[in-house]
Short mmCIF file of C-alpha atoms in Angstrom, two decimals:
data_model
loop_
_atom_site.label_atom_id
_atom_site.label_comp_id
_atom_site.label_asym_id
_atom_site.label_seq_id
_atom_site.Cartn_x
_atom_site.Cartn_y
_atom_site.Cartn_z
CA UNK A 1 9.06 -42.29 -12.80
CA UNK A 2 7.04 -45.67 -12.01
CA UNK A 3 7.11 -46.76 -8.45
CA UNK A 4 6.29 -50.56 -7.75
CA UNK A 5 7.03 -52.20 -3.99
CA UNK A 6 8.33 -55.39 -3.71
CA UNK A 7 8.17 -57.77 -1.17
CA UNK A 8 10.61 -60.41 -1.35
CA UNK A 9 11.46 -63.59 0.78
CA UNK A 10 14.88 -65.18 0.95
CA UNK A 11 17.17 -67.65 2.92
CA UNK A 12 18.24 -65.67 6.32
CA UNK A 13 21.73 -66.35 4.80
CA UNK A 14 20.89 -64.48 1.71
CA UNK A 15 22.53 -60.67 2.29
CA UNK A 16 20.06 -57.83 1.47
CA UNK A 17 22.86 -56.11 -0.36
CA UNK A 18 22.97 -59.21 -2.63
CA UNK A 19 19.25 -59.64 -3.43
CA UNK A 20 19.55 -55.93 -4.49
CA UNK A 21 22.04 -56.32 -6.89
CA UNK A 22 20.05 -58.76 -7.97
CA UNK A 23 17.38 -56.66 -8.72
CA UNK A 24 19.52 -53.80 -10.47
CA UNK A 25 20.66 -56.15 -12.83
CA UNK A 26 17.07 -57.44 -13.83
CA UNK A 27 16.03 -54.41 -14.37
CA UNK A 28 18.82 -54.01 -16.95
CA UNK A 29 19.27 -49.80 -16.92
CA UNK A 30 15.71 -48.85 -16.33
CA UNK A 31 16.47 -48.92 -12.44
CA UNK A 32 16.70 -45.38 -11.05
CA UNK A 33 16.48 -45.80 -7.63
CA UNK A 34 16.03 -48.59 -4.86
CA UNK A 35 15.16 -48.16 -1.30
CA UNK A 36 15.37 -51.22 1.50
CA UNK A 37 12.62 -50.16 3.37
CA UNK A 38 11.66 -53.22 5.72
CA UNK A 39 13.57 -56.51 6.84
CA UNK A 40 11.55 -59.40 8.35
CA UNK A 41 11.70 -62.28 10.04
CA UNK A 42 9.26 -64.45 12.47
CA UNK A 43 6.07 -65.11 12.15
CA UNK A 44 4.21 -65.68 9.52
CA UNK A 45 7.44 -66.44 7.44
CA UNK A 46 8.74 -70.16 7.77
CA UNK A 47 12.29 -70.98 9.71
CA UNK A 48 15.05 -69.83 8.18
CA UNK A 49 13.25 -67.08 5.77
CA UNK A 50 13.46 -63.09 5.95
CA UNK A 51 11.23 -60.73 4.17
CA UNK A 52 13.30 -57.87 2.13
CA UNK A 53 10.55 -54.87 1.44
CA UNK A 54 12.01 -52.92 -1.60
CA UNK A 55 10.62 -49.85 -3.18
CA UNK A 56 11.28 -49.49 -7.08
CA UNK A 57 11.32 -46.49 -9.29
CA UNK A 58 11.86 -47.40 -13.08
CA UNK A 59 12.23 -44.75 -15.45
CA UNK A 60 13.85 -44.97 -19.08
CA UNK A 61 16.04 -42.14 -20.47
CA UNK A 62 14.37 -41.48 -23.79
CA UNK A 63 10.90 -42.26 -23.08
CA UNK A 64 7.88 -43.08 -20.30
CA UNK A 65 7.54 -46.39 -19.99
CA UNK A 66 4.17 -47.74 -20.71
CA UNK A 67 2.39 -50.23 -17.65
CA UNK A 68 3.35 -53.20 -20.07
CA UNK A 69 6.60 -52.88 -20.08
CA UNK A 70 6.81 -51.87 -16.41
CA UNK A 71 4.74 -55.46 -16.14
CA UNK A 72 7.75 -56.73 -17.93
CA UNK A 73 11.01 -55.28 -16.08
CA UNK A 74 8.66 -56.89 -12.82
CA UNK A 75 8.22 -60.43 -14.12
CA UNK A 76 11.76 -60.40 -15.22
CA UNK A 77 13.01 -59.04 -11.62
CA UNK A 78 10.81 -61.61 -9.94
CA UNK A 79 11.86 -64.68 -12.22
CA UNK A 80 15.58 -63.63 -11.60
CA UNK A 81 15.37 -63.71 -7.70
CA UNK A 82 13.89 -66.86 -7.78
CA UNK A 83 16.63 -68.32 -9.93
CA UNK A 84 19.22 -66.85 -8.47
CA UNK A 85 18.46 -66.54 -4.70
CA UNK A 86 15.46 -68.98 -3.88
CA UNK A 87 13.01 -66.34 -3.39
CA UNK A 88 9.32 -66.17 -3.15
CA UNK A 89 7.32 -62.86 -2.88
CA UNK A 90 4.80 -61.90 -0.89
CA UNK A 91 2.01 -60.22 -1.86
#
């Protein structure tokens, strides 16, 4: 299993459960598990904004997935969320 954290700022509007289905769709079946573990907002985040902390775990069912394709699934994830709900990501 691969674990990645992401950190992931939206619209205030934008609900959490939203941005994660976001994210299990990205990740198109290599998604095992995703855990919410920190909502922000204030300072240093603009007006309006709200941090989403998310831990990943990617794992395929027929092989271990090598860092580059990992790589991948996150580029994809991140380029989805910023289509689809405005976000940004911290680092």
């Amino acid at each position: 299993v691969a674990k990645r954290d992401l950190a992931i700022v939206v619209s205030e509007d934008q609900p959490a459960a939203a941005v994660l289905e976001e994210v299990r769709r990205a990740a198109k079946g290599l998604l095992v598990r995703q855990t919410l573990f920190d909502a922000y907002s204030g300072e240093p985040l603009p007006p309006g904004r709200k941090s989403l902390a998310v831990a990943l775990e990617l794992q395929a069912p027929d092989r271990t997935l090598a860092d580059q394709e990992i790589d991948k699934v996150m580029e994809r994830i991140r380029k989805t969320l910023q289509h689809r709900a405005g976000a940004t990501f911290r680092a």
